Amino acid sequence: MPWLSIRRRLLFNMCQRIIRNPFLCFNILFLTIIIVILTFRTSNIQQKCSLDQNIAQQQNISYKSSLNKPVIFIGGMPRSGTTLMRAILDSHPLVRCGEETRVIPRVLNMRAAWKKSTLEWNRLMAGGISESMIDSAIRAFVYEILLQHNQYADVLCDKDPFVLKYASYISSIFSNAKFLLLIRDARAVIHSVVTRKVTITGFNLSDYRQNFKVWNKGMETMIDQCTLVGKDKCLHVYYEQLVLQPKKTIENILKFLNLTWVDSVLHHEELVGKKISLSKTEHSSDQVIKPINLEALTKWIGHIPDDIKNEIDTLAPMLKKLGYDTQSDVPTYGVADQLVLSNMNNLKENAEFWDAKAKAYARHLPNDTSLFQNHTNN
């Protein structure tokens, strides 16, 4: 065909020109190489983008699936046994609580402060920051802390004493959350705060009257929050029963949390330094390295000022409401089981060993458990 012949002639002439012109030949070769490289790089970028998208999708799926994990929140007034409770749960193979995060109650407190201030809340809404947006962000923040802090355990857990002040809100953003509210005789709590010099916002190391009022207000808030979320989600755990009858008490706790029984929960001290890590900035670490015992149960007896004892029902009416004997100078909490009696013998017979361990975990930083002023004022 004539047009085919003409095309071949033109192509032949072009090739001759290229051969006769080295500069043109070099340019064409260079352009060809550039095109090949760009094509290769474009292909790699597309593959990388596709891979990144797949990884992001997988991470998103993994994150969303983790949202269905059970979550336990342990709280209560400081010095009420929250550290012991988390150490016991940490000895369960499916659970990981770890040390106090301190950031979780802070972010919850920040959200509560926004909500409490009509002016601030309206400013947020006017700025296009909706309540659902805030809740979604807080939920993601808390979950990220739990996932990373708890090393992707089967059951996530957080032990921050003041976290129970926000139980109803937490329950609204985590439908699968359960709460353990640690309750302890206010007289023992305040004696521990004063003698161990635990600085908590609102408490005064030399004013028993103020301390009982602060304890009462805090307990009222936490009990109310526990009631709001319901008995199927919030369990009262009395410190006295936890140390007197640990097996029976822990059995009830594990049943409430839908966890199977394992004997290791009765011997958390054997896992300290292994599965259980303790912070030297927390004031209870030097106590929970020991097996469950009665050493701190009645230390407060004989140390509450007489005028305070006479006003106890007025200063802290929650104490009586929670079932504590406020009239006797030496109240009876119950009878210790054989395991605890054996633990007490162990501590006595090996006093030097346990004292040395306690010193190794003694607090190294100033003991300040303050969060924000309105943790105790709200």
CSV table of C-alpha atoms in Angstrom, one decimal:
chain,number,residue,atom,x,y,z
A,1,MET,CA,0.0,0.0,0.0
A,2,PRO,CA,1.3,3.5,-0.9
A,3,TRP,CA,0.9,5.0,2.6
A,4,LEU,CA,2.8,2.1,4.2
A,5,SER,CA,5.7,2.6,1.8
A,6,ILE,CA,5.7,6.4,2.6
A,7,ARG,CA,5.8,5.6,6.4
A,8,ARG,CA,8.7,3.2,6.0
A,9,ARG,CA,10.6,5.8,3.9
A,10,LEU,CA,10.0,8.5,6.6
A,11,LEU,CA,11.1,6.2,9.4
A,12,PHE,CA,14.2,5.2,7.4
A,13,ASN,CA,15.1,8.9,6.8
A,14,MET,CA,14.6,9.7,10.5
A,15,CYS,CA,16.9,6.8,11.6
A,16,GLN,CA,19.6,8.0,9.2
A,17,ARG,CA,19.4,11.6,10.6
A,18,ILE,CA,19.7,10.2,14.2
A,19,ILE,CA,22.7,8.1,13.2
A,20,ARG,CA,24.3,11.1,11.5
A,21,ASN,CA,23.6,13.4,14.5
A,22,PRO,CA,25.1,12.0,17.8
A,23,PHE,CA,23.7,14.9,19.9
A,24,LEU,CA,20.2,14.1,18.8
A,25,CYS,CA,20.8,10.4,19.4
A,26,PHE,CA,22.1,11.1,22.9
A,27,ASN,CA,19.0,13.2,23.7
A,28,ILE,CA,16.6,10.6,22.5
A,29,LEU,CA,18.5,7.9,24.5
A,30,PHE,CA,18.5,10.2,27.6
A,31,LEU,CA,14.8,10.9,27.2
A,32,THR,CA,14.0,7.2,26.9
A,33,ILE,CA,15.9,6.5,30.1
A,34,ILE,CA,14.0,9.2,31.9
A,35,ILE,CA,10.7,7.9,30.7
A,36,VAL,CA,11.6,4.4,31.9
A,37,ILE,CA,12.7,5.6,35.3
A,38,LEU,CA,9.6,7.8,35.8
A,39,THR,CA,7.4,4.9,34.7
A,40,PHE,CA,9.2,2.6,37.2
A,41,ARG,CA,9.0,5.1,40.0
A,42,THR,CA,5.3,5.9,39.3
A,43,SER,CA,4.6,2.2,39.4
A,44,ASN,CA,6.5,1.9,42.8
A,45,ILE,CA,4.6,4.9,44.2
A,46,GLN,CA,1.3,3.4,43.2
A,47,GLN,CA,2.3,0.1,44.8
A,48,LYS,CA,3.5,1.8,48.0
A,49,CYS,CA,0.3,3.9,48.2
A,50,SER,CA,-1.7,0.7,47.7
A,51,LEU,CA,0.4,-1.0,50.4
A,52,ASP,CA,0.1,1.9,52.8
A,53,GLN,CA,-3.7,2.0,52.3
A,54,ASN,CA,-3.8,-1.8,53.0
A,55,ILE,CA,-1.7,-1.3,56.2
A,56,ALA,CA,-3.9,1.6,57.3
A,57,GLN,CA,-7.0,-0.4,56.6
A,58,GLN,CA,-5.6,-3.3,58.6
A,59,GLN,CA,-4.6,-1.1,61.5
A,60,ASN,CA,-8.1,0.5,61.4
A,61,ILE,CA,-9.7,-2.9,61.4
A,62,SER,CA,-7.4,-4.0,64.3
A,63,TYR,CA,-8.2,-0.8,66.2
A,64,LYS,CA,-11.9,-1.2,65.6
A,65,SER,CA,-11.8,-4.8,66.7
A,66,SER,CA,-9.9,-3.8,69.9
A,67,LEU,CA,-12.8,-1.5,70.8
A,68,ASN,CA,-14.8,-4.6,71.6
A,69,LYS,CA,-12.3,-5.8,74.2
A,70,PRO,CA,-13.5,-5.8,77.8
A,71,VAL,CA,-12.3,-2.8,79.8
A,72,ILE,CA,-12.0,-2.6,83.6
A,73,PHE,CA,-11.7,0.7,85.5
A,74,ILE,CA,-10.5,0.5,89.1
A,75,GLY,CA,-11.1,3.5,91.3
A,76,GLY,CA,-11.8,4.8,94.8
A,77,MET,CA,-10.4,7.3,97.2
A,78,PRO,CA,-6.6,7.1,97.4
A,79,ARG,CA,-5.3,4.7,100.0
A,80,SER,CA,-8.3,2.5,99.6
A,81,GLY,CA,-6.6,-0.6,98.1
A,82,THR,CA,-6.7,0.3,94.4
A,83,THR,CA,-3.1,-0.7,93.9
A,84,LEU,CA,-3.6,-4.0,95.6
A,85,MET,CA,-6.7,-4.6,93.5
A,86,ARG,CA,-4.9,-4.0,90.3
A,87,ALA,CA,-1.9,-6.1,91.3
A,88,ILE,CA,-4.3,-9.0,92.0
A,89,LEU,CA,-5.9,-8.5,88.6
A,90,ASP,CA,-2.5,-8.2,86.9
A,91,SER,CA,-1.7,-11.7,88.2
A,92,HIS,CA,-4.5,-13.0,86.0
A,93,PRO,CA,-3.1,-14.2,82.6
A,94,LEU,CA,-5.8,-12.4,80.5
A,95,VAL,CA,-5.6,-9.0,82.3
A,96,ARG,CA,-3.1,-6.2,82.3
A,97,CYS,CA,-3.7,-3.0,84.4
A,98,GLY,CA,-0.2,-1.7,85.1
A,99,GLU,CA,0.7,1.5,86.9
A,100,GLU,CA,-1.4,4.6,87.1
A,101,THR,CA,-1.6,6.4,83.8
A,102,ARG,CA,-2.5,9.7,85.5
A,103,VAL,CA,-3.4,11.1,82.0
A,104,ILE,CA,-6.8,9.3,81.7
A,105,PRO,CA,-8.4,11.0,84.7
A,106,ARG,CA,-6.9,14.3,83.6
A,107,VAL,CA,-8.4,14.2,80.1
A,108,LEU,CA,-11.8,13.1,81.6
A,109,ASN,CA,-11.6,16.0,84.1
A,110,MET,CA,-10.8,18.4,81.2
A,111,ARG,CA,-13.9,17.3,79.3
A,112,ALA,CA,-16.0,17.6,82.5
A,113,ALA,CA,-14.7,21.1,83.0
A,114,TRP,CA,-15.7,22.1,79.5
A,115,LYS,CA,-19.2,20.6,80.0
A,116,LYS,CA,-19.6,22.4,83.3
A,117,SER,CA,-18.8,25.8,81.9
A,118,THR,CA,-21.7,26.9,79.7
A,119,LEU,CA,-19.6,29.7,78.2
A,120,GLU,CA,-16.7,27.3,77.3
A,121,TRP,CA,-19.1,24.6,76.0
A,122,ASN,CA,-21.0,27.1,73.8
A,123,ARG,CA,-17.7,28.4,72.4
A,124,LEU,CA,-16.7,24.9,71.4
A,125,MET,CA,-20.0,24.3,69.7
A,126,ALA,CA,-19.9,27.6,67.9
A,127,GLY,CA,-16.4,26.7,66.7
A,128,GLY,CA,-17.8,23.6,65.0
A,129,ILE,CA,-16.6,21.2,67.7
A,130,SER,CA,-19.6,19.0,68.4
A,131,GLU,CA,-20.1,16.9,71.5
A,132,SER,CA,-19.9,13.7,69.5
A,133,MET,CA,-16.6,14.9,68.1
A,134,ILE,CA,-15.2,15.5,71.6
A,135,ASP,CA,-16.5,12.1,72.8
A,136,SER,CA,-15.0,10.3,69.8
A,137,ALA,CA,-11.7,12.0,70.4
A,138,ILE,CA,-11.6,11.2,74.1
A,139,ARG,CA,-12.6,7.6,73.5
A,140,ALA,CA,-9.8,7.2,70.9
A,141,PHE,CA,-7.3,8.9,73.3
A,142,VAL,CA,-8.2,6.7,76.3
A,143,TYR,CA,-8.2,3.5,74.2
A,144,GLU,CA,-4.9,4.3,72.6
A,145,ILE,CA,-3.4,4.8,76.1
A,146,LEU,CA,-4.9,1.5,77.3
A,147,LEU,CA,-3.8,-0.4,74.3
A,148,GLN,CA,-0.2,0.8,74.4
A,149,HIS,CA,0.1,0.8,78.2
A,150,ASN,CA,-1.4,-2.6,78.6
A,151,GLN,CA,0.5,-4.3,75.8
A,152,TYR,CA,-2.6,-5.3,73.9
A,153,ALA,CA,-3.9,-7.6,76.7
A,154,ASP,CA,-7.0,-9.6,76.2
A,155,VAL,CA,-8.7,-7.6,78.9
A,156,LEU,CA,-7.7,-4.0,79.2
A,157,CYS,CA,-7.6,-2.3,82.6
A,158,ASP,CA,-7.0,1.1,84.1
A,159,LYS,CA,-6.2,1.9,87.7
A,160,ASP,CA,-6.5,5.6,88.4
A,161,PRO,CA,-8.3,6.3,91.7
A,162,PHE,CA,-10.3,9.3,90.6
A,163,VAL,CA,-11.4,7.7,87.4
A,164,LEU,CA,-14.6,6.4,89.1
A,165,LYS,CA,-15.8,10.0,89.4
A,166,TYR,CA,-16.5,9.8,85.7
A,167,ALA,CA,-18.0,6.3,85.6
A,168,SER,CA,-21.3,7.3,84.0
A,169,TYR,CA,-19.6,9.2,81.2
A,170,ILE,CA,-17.0,6.4,80.6
A,171,SER,CA,-19.9,4.0,80.4
A,172,SER,CA,-21.5,6.2,77.7
A,173,ILE,CA,-18.5,6.0,75.5
A,174,PHE,CA,-17.4,2.4,76.4
A,175,SER,CA,-20.4,0.2,76.4
A,176,ASN,CA,-18.3,-2.8,77.5
A,177,ALA,CA,-16.7,-1.1,80.5
A,178,LYS,CA,-16.9,-2.5,84.0
A,179,PHE,CA,-16.0,-0.7,87.2
A,180,LEU,CA,-14.5,-1.7,90.6
A,181,LEU,CA,-15.1,0.8,93.3
A,182,LEU,CA,-12.7,0.2,96.2
A,183,ILE,CA,-14.2,1.2,99.6
A,184,ARG,CA,-12.2,1.4,102.8
A,185,ASP,CA,-13.0,2.7,106.3
A,186,ALA,CA,-12.4,6.5,106.1
A,187,ARG,CA,-10.5,6.4,109.5
A,188,ALA,CA,-8.0,4.0,108.0
A,189,VAL,CA,-7.8,6.1,104.7
A,190,ILE,CA,-7.1,9.3,106.5
A,191,HIS,CA,-4.7,7.8,109.0
A,192,SER,CA,-2.7,6.4,106.1
A,193,VAL,CA,-2.8,9.8,104.2
A,194,VAL,CA,-1.5,11.6,107.3
A,195,THR,CA,1.1,9.2,108.5
A,196,ARG,CA,2.5,8.4,105.0
A,197,LYS,CA,2.3,12.1,104.1
A,198,VAL,CA,0.3,11.5,100.9
A,199,THR,CA,-0.4,14.9,99.4
A,200,ILE,CA,-3.8,14.9,97.7
A,201,THR,CA,-5.6,18.0,96.6
A,202,GLY,CA,-8.2,19.0,99.2
A,203,PHE,CA,-6.6,16.9,102.0
A,204,ASN,CA,-4.6,18.6,104.8
A,205,LEU,CA,-2.0,16.5,106.6
A,206,SER,CA,-2.8,18.2,109.9
A,207,ASP,CA,-6.6,18.7,109.7
A,208,TYR,CA,-8.6,15.5,110.4
A,209,ARG,CA,-11.9,17.4,110.2
A,210,GLN,CA,-11.3,18.7,106.7
A,211,ASN,CA,-10.0,15.3,105.6
A,212,PHE,CA,-13.1,13.5,106.7
A,213,LYS,CA,-15.3,16.0,104.8
A,214,VAL,CA,-13.2,15.6,101.7
A,215,TRP,CA,-13.4,11.8,101.9
A,216,ASN,CA,-17.1,12.0,102.4
A,217,LYS,CA,-17.7,14.2,99.4
A,218,GLY,CA,-15.5,12.1,97.2
A,219,MET,CA,-17.2,8.9,98.2
A,220,GLU,CA,-20.7,10.4,97.7
A,221,THR,CA,-19.7,11.2,94.1
A,222,MET,CA,-18.3,7.8,93.4
A,223,ILE,CA,-21.1,5.9,94.9
A,224,ASP,CA,-23.6,8.0,92.9
A,225,GLN,CA,-21.7,7.3,89.7
A,226,CYS,CA,-21.6,3.6,90.5
A,227,THR,CA,-25.4,3.7,91.1
A,228,LEU,CA,-25.9,5.5,87.8
A,229,VAL,CA,-24.1,2.8,85.7
A,230,GLY,CA,-25.9,0.0,87.6
A,231,LYS,CA,-25.0,-3.1,89.6
A,232,ASP,CA,-24.2,-5.1,86.4
A,233,LYS,CA,-21.4,-2.7,85.6
A,234,CYS,CA,-20.1,-1.3,88.9
A,235,LEU,CA,-19.1,-3.5,91.9
A,236,HIS,CA,-18.4,-2.3,95.4
A,237,VAL,CA,-15.2,-3.9,96.7
A,238,TYR,CA,-14.6,-3.5,100.4
A,239,TYR,CA,-10.9,-3.4,101.2
A,240,GLU,CA,-11.4,-5.1,104.6
A,241,GLN,CA,-13.1,-8.1,103.0
A,242,LEU,CA,-10.4,-8.2,100.2
A,243,VAL,CA,-7.6,-8.7,102.8
A,244,LEU,CA,-9.6,-10.8,105.3
A,245,GLN,CA,-11.3,-13.2,102.9
A,246,PRO,CA,-9.4,-12.8,99.6
A,247,LYS,CA,-10.4,-16.1,98.0
A,248,LYS,CA,-14.1,-15.5,98.4
A,249,THR,CA,-13.9,-11.8,97.5
A,250,ILE,CA,-11.8,-12.3,94.4
A,251,GLU,CA,-14.0,-15.2,93.3
A,252,ASN,CA,-16.9,-12.7,93.3
A,253,ILE,CA,-14.9,-10.1,91.5
A,254,LEU,CA,-13.8,-12.5,88.7
A,255,LYS,CA,-17.3,-13.7,88.3
A,256,PHE,CA,-18.5,-10.1,88.0
A,257,LEU,CA,-15.8,-9.5,85.4
A,258,ASN,CA,-16.6,-12.7,83.5
A,259,LEU,CA,-13.1,-14.0,84.1
A,260,THR,CA,-12.2,-17.6,84.9
A,261,TRP,CA,-10.6,-18.5,88.3
A,262,VAL,CA,-6.8,-19.0,88.4
A,263,ASP,CA,-4.9,-19.6,91.6
A,264,SER,CA,-2.3,-17.0,90.7
A,265,VAL,CA,-4.7,-14.2,91.8
A,266,LEU,CA,-4.1,-15.3,95.4
A,267,HIS,CA,-0.3,-14.9,95.0
A,268,HIS,CA,0.3,-11.7,93.2
A,269,GLU,CA,3.6,-11.2,95.0
A,270,GLU,CA,5.1,-14.1,93.1
A,271,LEU,CA,4.7,-12.2,89.8
A,272,VAL,CA,6.0,-8.8,90.9
A,273,GLY,CA,9.0,-7.9,88.7
A,274,LYS,CA,7.7,-10.4,86.1
A,275,LYS,CA,4.2,-9.9,84.8
A,276,ILE,CA,3.5,-7.3,87.4
A,277,SER,CA,5.4,-4.0,87.2
A,278,LEU,CA,5.3,-1.5,90.1
A,279,SER,CA,6.1,2.2,89.9
A,280,LYS,CA,8.5,3.7,92.4
A,281,THR,CA,6.6,6.9,92.2
A,282,GLU,CA,3.4,5.3,93.7
A,283,HIS,CA,3.2,5.3,97.4
A,284,SER,CA,1.6,1.8,97.7
A,285,SER,CA,4.3,-0.1,95.8
A,286,ASP,CA,6.3,-0.9,98.9
A,287,GLN,CA,3.2,-2.5,100.4
A,288,VAL,CA,1.8,-4.6,97.5
A,289,ILE,CA,5.1,-6.4,96.9
A,290,LYS,CA,4.0,-8.4,100.0
A,291,PRO,CA,1.4,-11.2,99.9
A,292,ILE,CA,-2.2,-10.2,100.9
A,293,ASN,CA,-1.9,-9.4,104.6
A,294,LEU,CA,-3.6,-7.5,107.5
A,295,GLU,CA,-0.7,-5.2,108.4
A,296,ALA,CA,-2.6,-2.0,107.4
A,297,LEU,CA,-6.1,-3.1,108.5
A,298,THR,CA,-6.3,-1.6,111.9
A,299,LYS,CA,-3.3,0.7,112.2
A,300,TRP,CA,-5.6,3.7,112.5
A,301,ILE,CA,-7.1,2.5,115.8
A,302,GLY,CA,-6.1,4.7,118.7
A,303,HIS,CA,-4.9,7.5,116.5
A,304,ILE,CA,-8.1,9.4,115.7
A,305,PRO,CA,-8.5,12.5,117.9
A,306,ASP,CA,-11.4,12.3,120.4
A,307,ASP,CA,-13.2,15.3,119.2
A,308,ILE,CA,-13.2,13.9,115.6
A,309,LYS,CA,-14.5,10.6,116.9
A,310,ASN,CA,-17.4,12.3,118.5
A,311,GLU,CA,-18.3,14.2,115.3
A,312,ILE,CA,-17.6,11.3,112.9
A,313,ASP,CA,-21.2,10.7,111.8
A,314,THR,CA,-21.6,14.4,111.0
A,315,LEU,CA,-18.3,14.8,109.3
A,316,ALA,CA,-18.5,11.6,107.2
A,317,PRO,CA,-22.1,10.3,107.2
A,318,MET,CA,-21.1,8.0,104.2
A,319,LEU,CA,-19.1,5.9,106.6
A,320,LYS,CA,-22.2,4.7,108.4
A,321,LYS,CA,-24.2,4.4,105.2
A,322,LEU,CA,-21.5,2.1,103.9
A,323,GLY,CA,-22.0,-0.2,106.9
A,324,TYR,CA,-19.1,0.7,109.1
A,325,ASP,CA,-19.3,0.7,112.9
A,326,THR,CA,-18.7,4.3,113.8
A,327,GLN,CA,-19.4,3.9,117.6
A,328,SER,CA,-16.8,1.4,118.6
A,329,ASP,CA,-13.2,2.4,119.1
A,330,VAL,CA,-12.2,-1.1,117.9
A,331,PRO,CA,-14.6,-2.1,115.1
A,332,THR,CA,-14.7,-5.7,114.0
A,333,TYR,CA,-14.3,-6.2,110.2
A,334,GLY,CA,-14.5,-10.0,110.2
A,335,VAL,CA,-12.4,-13.1,110.5
A,336,ALA,CA,-9.3,-13.8,108.4
A,337,ASP,CA,-9.2,-17.0,106.4
A,338,GLN,CA,-6.3,-19.5,106.6
A,339,LEU,CA,-4.5,-18.1,103.6
A,340,VAL,CA,-4.1,-14.7,105.2
A,341,LEU,CA,-3.1,-16.1,108.5
A,342,SER,CA,-0.4,-18.1,106.7
A,343,ASN,CA,0.7,-15.0,104.9
A,344,MET,CA,1.0,-13.2,108.2
A,345,ASN,CA,3.2,-15.9,109.6
A,346,ASN,CA,5.4,-15.7,106.4
A,347,LEU,CA,5.9,-12.0,106.9
A,348,LYS,CA,6.8,-12.4,110.5
A,349,GLU,CA,9.2,-15.3,110.0
A,350,ASN,CA,10.9,-13.6,107.0
A,351,ALA,CA,10.7,-10.0,108.2
A,352,GLU,CA,14.2,-9.1,107.0
A,353,PHE,CA,13.5,-10.4,103.5
A,354,TRP,CA,10.2,-8.5,103.1
A,355,ASP,CA,11.6,-5.4,104.7
A,356,ALA,CA,14.4,-5.4,102.1
A,357,LYS,CA,11.9,-5.8,99.3
A,358,ALA,CA,9.8,-3.0,100.6
A,359,LYS,CA,12.9,-0.7,100.7
A,360,ALA,CA,13.7,-1.6,97.1
A,361,TYR,CA,10.2,-0.3,96.1
A,362,ALA,CA,10.2,2.7,98.4
A,363,ARG,CA,9.0,5.9,96.8
A,364,HIS,CA,11.7,7.9,95.1
A,365,LEU,CA,9.8,11.1,94.2
A,366,PRO,CA,7.8,13.6,96.2
A,367,ASN,CA,4.5,12.0,97.0
A,368,ASP,CA,2.1,14.2,95.1
A,369,THR,CA,-1.1,12.5,93.9
A,370,SER,CA,-2.8,15.8,93.1
A,371,LEU,CA,-4.7,15.9,89.8
A,372,PHE,CA,-6.7,19.1,89.6
A,373,GLN,CA,-8.3,21.2,92.3
A,374,ASN,CA,-11.8,20.2,91.1
A,375,HIS,CA,-11.2,16.5,91.5
A,376,THR,CA,-12.1,17.1,95.1
A,377,ASN,CA,-14.1,20.2,94.7
A,378,ASN,CA,-16.5,19.0,92.0
